[in-house]
Coordinates of C-alpha atoms in Angstrom, one line a residue:
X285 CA 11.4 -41.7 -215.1
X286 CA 14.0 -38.8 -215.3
X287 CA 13.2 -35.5 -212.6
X288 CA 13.7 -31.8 -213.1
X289 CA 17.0 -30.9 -213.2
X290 CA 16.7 -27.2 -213.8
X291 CA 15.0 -23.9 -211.8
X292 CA 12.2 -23.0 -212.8
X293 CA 14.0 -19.6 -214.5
X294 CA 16.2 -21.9 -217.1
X295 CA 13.2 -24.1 -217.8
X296 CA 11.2 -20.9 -218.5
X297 CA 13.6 -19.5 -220.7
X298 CA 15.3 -22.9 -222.6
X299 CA 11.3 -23.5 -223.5
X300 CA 10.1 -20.6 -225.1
X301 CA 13.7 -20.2 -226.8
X302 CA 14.1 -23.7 -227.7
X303 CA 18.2 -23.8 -227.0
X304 CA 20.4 -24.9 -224.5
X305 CA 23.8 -23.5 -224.5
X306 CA 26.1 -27.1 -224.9
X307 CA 26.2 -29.9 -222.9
X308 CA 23.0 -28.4 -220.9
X309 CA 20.0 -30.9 -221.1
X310 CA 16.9 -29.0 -222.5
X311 CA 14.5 -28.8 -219.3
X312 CA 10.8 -30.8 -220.3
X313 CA 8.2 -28.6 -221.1
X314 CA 5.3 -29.0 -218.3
X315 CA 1.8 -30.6 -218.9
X316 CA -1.2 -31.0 -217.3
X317 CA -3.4 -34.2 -218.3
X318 CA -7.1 -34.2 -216.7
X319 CA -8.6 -37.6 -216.5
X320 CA -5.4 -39.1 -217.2
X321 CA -5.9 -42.4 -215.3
X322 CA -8.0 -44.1 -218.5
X323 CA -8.9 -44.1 -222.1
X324 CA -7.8 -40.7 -223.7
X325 CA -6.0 -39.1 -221.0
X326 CA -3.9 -42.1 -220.4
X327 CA -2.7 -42.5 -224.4
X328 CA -2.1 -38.4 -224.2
X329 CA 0.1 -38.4 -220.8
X330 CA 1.9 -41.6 -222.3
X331 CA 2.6 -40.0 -225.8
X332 CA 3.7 -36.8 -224.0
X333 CA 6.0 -38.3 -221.3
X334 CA 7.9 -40.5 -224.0
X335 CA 7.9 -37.3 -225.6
X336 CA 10.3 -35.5 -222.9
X337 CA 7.4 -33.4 -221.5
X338 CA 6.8 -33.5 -217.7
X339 CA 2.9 -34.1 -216.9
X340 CA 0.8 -33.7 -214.1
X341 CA -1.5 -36.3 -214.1
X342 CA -5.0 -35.2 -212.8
X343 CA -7.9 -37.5 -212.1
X344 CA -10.3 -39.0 -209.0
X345 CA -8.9 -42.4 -208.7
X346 CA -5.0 -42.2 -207.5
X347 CA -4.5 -46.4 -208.3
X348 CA -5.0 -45.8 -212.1
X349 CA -3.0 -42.7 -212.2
X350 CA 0.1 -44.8 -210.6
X351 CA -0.8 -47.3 -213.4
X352 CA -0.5 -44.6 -216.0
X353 CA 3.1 -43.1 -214.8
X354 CA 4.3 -47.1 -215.1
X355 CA 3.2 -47.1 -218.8
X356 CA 5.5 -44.3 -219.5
X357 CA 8.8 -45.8 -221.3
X358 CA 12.1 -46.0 -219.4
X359 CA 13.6 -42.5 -219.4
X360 CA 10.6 -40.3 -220.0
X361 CA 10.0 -37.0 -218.2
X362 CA 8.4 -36.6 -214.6
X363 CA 5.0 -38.4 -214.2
X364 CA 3.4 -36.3 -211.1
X365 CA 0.0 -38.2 -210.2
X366 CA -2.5 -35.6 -208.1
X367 CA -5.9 -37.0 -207.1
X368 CA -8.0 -34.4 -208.1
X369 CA -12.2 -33.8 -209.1
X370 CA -12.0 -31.3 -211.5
X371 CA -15.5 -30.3 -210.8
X372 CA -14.4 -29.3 -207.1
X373 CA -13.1 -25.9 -207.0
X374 CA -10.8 -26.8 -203.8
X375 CA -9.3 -30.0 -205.8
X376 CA -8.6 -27.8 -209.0
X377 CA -6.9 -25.2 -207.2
X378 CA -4.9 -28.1 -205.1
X379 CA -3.8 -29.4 -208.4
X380 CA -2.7 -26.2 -209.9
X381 CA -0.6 -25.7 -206.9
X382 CA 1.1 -28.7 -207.0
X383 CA 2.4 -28.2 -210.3
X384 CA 3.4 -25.1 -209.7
X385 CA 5.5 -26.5 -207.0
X386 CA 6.7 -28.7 -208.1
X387 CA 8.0 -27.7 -211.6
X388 CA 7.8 -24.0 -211.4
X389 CA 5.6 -23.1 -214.5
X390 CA 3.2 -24.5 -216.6
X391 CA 3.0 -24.9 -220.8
X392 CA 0.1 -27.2 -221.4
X393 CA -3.1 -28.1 -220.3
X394 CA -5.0 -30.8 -222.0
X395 CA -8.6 -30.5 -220.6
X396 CA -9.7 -34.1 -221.1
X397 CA -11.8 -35.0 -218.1
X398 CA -15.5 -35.7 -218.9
X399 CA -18.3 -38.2 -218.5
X400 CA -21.3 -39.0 -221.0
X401 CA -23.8 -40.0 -218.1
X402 CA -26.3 -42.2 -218.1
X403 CA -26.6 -43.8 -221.3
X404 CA -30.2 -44.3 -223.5
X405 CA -31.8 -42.4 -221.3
X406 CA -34.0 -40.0 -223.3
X407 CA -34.2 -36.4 -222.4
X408 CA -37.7 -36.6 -220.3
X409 CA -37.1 -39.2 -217.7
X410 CA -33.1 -38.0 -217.1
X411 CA -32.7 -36.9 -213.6
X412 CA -31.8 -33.8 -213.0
X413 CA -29.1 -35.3 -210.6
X414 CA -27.6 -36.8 -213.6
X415 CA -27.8 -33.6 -215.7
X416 CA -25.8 -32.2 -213.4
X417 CA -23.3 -34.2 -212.8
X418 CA -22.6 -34.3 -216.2
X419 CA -22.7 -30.6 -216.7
X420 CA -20.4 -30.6 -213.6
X421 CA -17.4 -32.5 -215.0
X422 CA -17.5 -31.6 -218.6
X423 CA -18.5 -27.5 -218.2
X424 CA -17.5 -26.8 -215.1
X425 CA -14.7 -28.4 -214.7
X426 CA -13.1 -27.3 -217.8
X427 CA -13.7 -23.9 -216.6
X428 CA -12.3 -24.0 -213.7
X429 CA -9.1 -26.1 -215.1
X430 CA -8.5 -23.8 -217.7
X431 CA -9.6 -20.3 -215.0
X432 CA -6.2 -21.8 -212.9
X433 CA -4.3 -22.6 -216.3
X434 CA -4.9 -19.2 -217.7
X435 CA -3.9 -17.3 -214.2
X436 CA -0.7 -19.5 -214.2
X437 CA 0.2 -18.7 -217.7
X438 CA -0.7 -15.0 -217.8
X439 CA 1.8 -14.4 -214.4
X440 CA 4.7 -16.7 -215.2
X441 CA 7.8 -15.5 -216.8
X442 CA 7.9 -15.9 -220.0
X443 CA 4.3 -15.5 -220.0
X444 CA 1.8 -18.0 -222.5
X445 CA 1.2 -21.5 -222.6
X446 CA -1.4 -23.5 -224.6
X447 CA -4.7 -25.3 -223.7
X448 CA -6.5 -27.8 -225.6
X449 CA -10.2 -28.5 -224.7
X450 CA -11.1 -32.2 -225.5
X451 CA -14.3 -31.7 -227.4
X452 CA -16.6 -34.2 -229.2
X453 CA -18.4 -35.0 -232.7
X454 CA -21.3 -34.3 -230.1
X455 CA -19.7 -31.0 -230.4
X456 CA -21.1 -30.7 -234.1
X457 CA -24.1 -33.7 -234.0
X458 CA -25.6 -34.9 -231.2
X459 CA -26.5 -39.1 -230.8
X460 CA -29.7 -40.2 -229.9
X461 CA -30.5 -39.7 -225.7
X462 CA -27.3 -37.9 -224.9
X463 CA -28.9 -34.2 -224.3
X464 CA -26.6 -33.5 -221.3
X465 CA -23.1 -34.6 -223.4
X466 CA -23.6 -33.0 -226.3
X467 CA -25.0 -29.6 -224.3
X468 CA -21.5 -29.4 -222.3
X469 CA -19.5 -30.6 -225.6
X470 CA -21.6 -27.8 -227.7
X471 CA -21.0 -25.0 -224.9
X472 CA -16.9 -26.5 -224.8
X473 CA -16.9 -25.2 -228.6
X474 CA -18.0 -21.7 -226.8
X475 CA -15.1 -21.6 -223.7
X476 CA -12.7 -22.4 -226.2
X477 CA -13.5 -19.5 -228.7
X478 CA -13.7 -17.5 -225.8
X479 CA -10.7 -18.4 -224.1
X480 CA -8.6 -18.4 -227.2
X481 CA -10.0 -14.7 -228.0
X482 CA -8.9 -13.7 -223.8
X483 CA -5.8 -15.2 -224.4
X484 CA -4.5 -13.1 -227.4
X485 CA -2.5 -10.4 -225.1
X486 CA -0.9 -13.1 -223.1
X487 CA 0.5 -15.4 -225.5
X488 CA -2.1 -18.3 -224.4
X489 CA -3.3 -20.5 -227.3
X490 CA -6.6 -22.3 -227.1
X491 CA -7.7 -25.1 -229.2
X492 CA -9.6 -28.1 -229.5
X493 CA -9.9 -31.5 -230.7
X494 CA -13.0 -33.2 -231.3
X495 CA -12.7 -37.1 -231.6
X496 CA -15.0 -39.8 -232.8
X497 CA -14.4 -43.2 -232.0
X498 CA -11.4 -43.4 -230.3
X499 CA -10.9 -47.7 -229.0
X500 CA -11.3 -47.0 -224.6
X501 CA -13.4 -48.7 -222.7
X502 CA -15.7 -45.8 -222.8
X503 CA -16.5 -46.9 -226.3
X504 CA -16.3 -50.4 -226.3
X505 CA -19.6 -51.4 -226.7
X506 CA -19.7 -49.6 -230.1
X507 CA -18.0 -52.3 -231.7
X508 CA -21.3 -54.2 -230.6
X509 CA -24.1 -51.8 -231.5
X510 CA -24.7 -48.1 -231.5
X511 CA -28.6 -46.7 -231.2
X512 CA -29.0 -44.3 -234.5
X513 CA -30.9 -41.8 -235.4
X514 CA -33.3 -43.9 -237.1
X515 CA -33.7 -46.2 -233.9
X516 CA -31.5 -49.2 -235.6
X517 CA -28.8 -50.2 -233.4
X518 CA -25.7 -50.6 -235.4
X519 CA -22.6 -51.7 -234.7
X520 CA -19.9 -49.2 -235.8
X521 CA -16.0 -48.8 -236.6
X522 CA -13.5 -47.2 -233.9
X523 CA -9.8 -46.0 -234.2
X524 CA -6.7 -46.7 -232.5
X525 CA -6.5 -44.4 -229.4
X526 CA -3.1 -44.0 -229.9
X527 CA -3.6 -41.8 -233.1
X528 CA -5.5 -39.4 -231.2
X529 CA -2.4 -38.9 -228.7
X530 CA -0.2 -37.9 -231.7
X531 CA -2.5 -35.1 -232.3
X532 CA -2.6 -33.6 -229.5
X533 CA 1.0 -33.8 -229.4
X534 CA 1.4 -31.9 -232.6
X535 CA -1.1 -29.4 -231.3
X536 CA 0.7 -29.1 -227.8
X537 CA 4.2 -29.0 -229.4
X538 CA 3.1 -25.8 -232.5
X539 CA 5.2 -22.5 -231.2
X540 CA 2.5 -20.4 -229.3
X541 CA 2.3 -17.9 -232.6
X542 CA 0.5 -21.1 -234.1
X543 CA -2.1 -22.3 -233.2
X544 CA -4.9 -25.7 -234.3
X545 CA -7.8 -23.7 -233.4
X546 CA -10.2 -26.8 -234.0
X547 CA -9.2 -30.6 -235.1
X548 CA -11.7 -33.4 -235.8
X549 CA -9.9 -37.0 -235.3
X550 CA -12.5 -39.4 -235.7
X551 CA -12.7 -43.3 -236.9
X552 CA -13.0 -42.7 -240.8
X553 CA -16.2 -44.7 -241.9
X554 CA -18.2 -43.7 -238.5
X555 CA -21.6 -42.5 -238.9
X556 CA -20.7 -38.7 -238.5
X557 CA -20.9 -36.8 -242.1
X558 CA -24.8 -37.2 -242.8
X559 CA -25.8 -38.9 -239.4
X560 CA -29.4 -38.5 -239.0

């Protein structure tokens, strides 16, 4: 993978005007990928870096962020792995610093980390220490990765950037026994229509893609059964993960005076329209 090969002044400017002057190489517009060491994170970092951005890979387990930066084809951008929990205030600011270090601004952050919890558990015999753990990655850490992307975006020079929360169809209709998910996925659709209002006088677009079905391993047993609202278990149809990457890459790569305020990306015969 290729480095940085310009300050952080001519990648500023070359990015928000989209020209080199000729024979200069067009510095790689910076990302940041939470939870970027599996499933949806992964296929997003890959499509970016093969893309020509530079991304900051951000996630608790440094081995499968390594194995992420290797998937990314021979003469893509900058891969930066940084073990980080985004649900730990300390890590999140770590992370933020390291990619301002080390590439000097910041244009994207895809706000992907999240967890579904315990699974068939219904809503009165949860523990509350799994509640929270789920409200911890998926809430609060999206807060606090987009608090640091905002305050990057707002001082750097030129100012703006563009977040995309990763949302849910549990953002819109919950499944049986997931009260915790689709509460942080619900109050997601909130931070972004918040965030997106804040970020008007700064040139920070918000947005947010909610996905049903995407093939990770997260999903796998789908293919197997589901539990439905009417109790039956059925098995149900998922989508190549891949197709979800392209999106956000058409969402990332918009100028910041457009913006895909909300995108649903979902397996096409899924139980979604008219569950329950």
């Amino acid at each position: 993978m290729n480095t940085v090969r310009t300050t952080a002044e001519e990648q500023a400017g070359q990015e928000h005007s989209g020209e080199t002057r000729a024979g200069e190489e067009r510095a790689p517009r910076v990302a940041v990928v939470t939870g970027a060491g599996s499933g949806i994170g992964r296929a997003v970092a890959v499509e970016l870096l093969a893309a020509g951005w530079s991304v900051a890979l951000a996630g608790r387990r440094p081995e499968t962020l390594e194995e992420t930066a290797a998937l990314a084809p021979p003469g893509s951008a900058t891969a930066l792995p940084v073990r980080a929990d985004v649900s730990r205030p300390a890590d999140v600011d770590a992370l933020f610093a390291a990619v301002r270090d080390h590439f000097g601004r910041l244009d994207l952050l895809f706000n992907n980390a999240g967890t579904f919890g315990p699974g068939g558990v219904p809503v009165e015999e949860l523990p509350y220490e799994a509640w929270r753990h789920v409200v911890d990655t998926n809430l609060n850490g999206a807060f606090l990765c987009a608090q640091a992307a905002y305050r990057r975006m707002k001082e750097q020079d030129p100012q703006g950037g563009r977040i995309i929360n990763n949302g849910s169809i549990s953002a819109h209709t919950p499944r049986p026994h997931s009260v915790a998910y689709t509460a942080t996925k619900h109050a997601l659709t909130g931070l972004t229509k918040s965030l997106s209002l804040d970020g008007r006088p700064h040139n920070i677009a918000v947005g947010q893609i909610d996905i049903g079905n995407a093939a990770t391993a997260m999903t796998a047993g789908m293919r197997t059964g589901a539990l439905q609202a009417d109790g039956e278990t059925a098995p149900e149809p998922v989508m190549d993960v891949a197709d979800v990457a392209r999106t956000v890459r058409h969402m990332a790569e918009l100028p910041l005076e457009a913006n895909v305020q909300f995108a649903t990306v979902m397996a096409t015969a899924m139980p979604y329209v008219g569950r329950g």
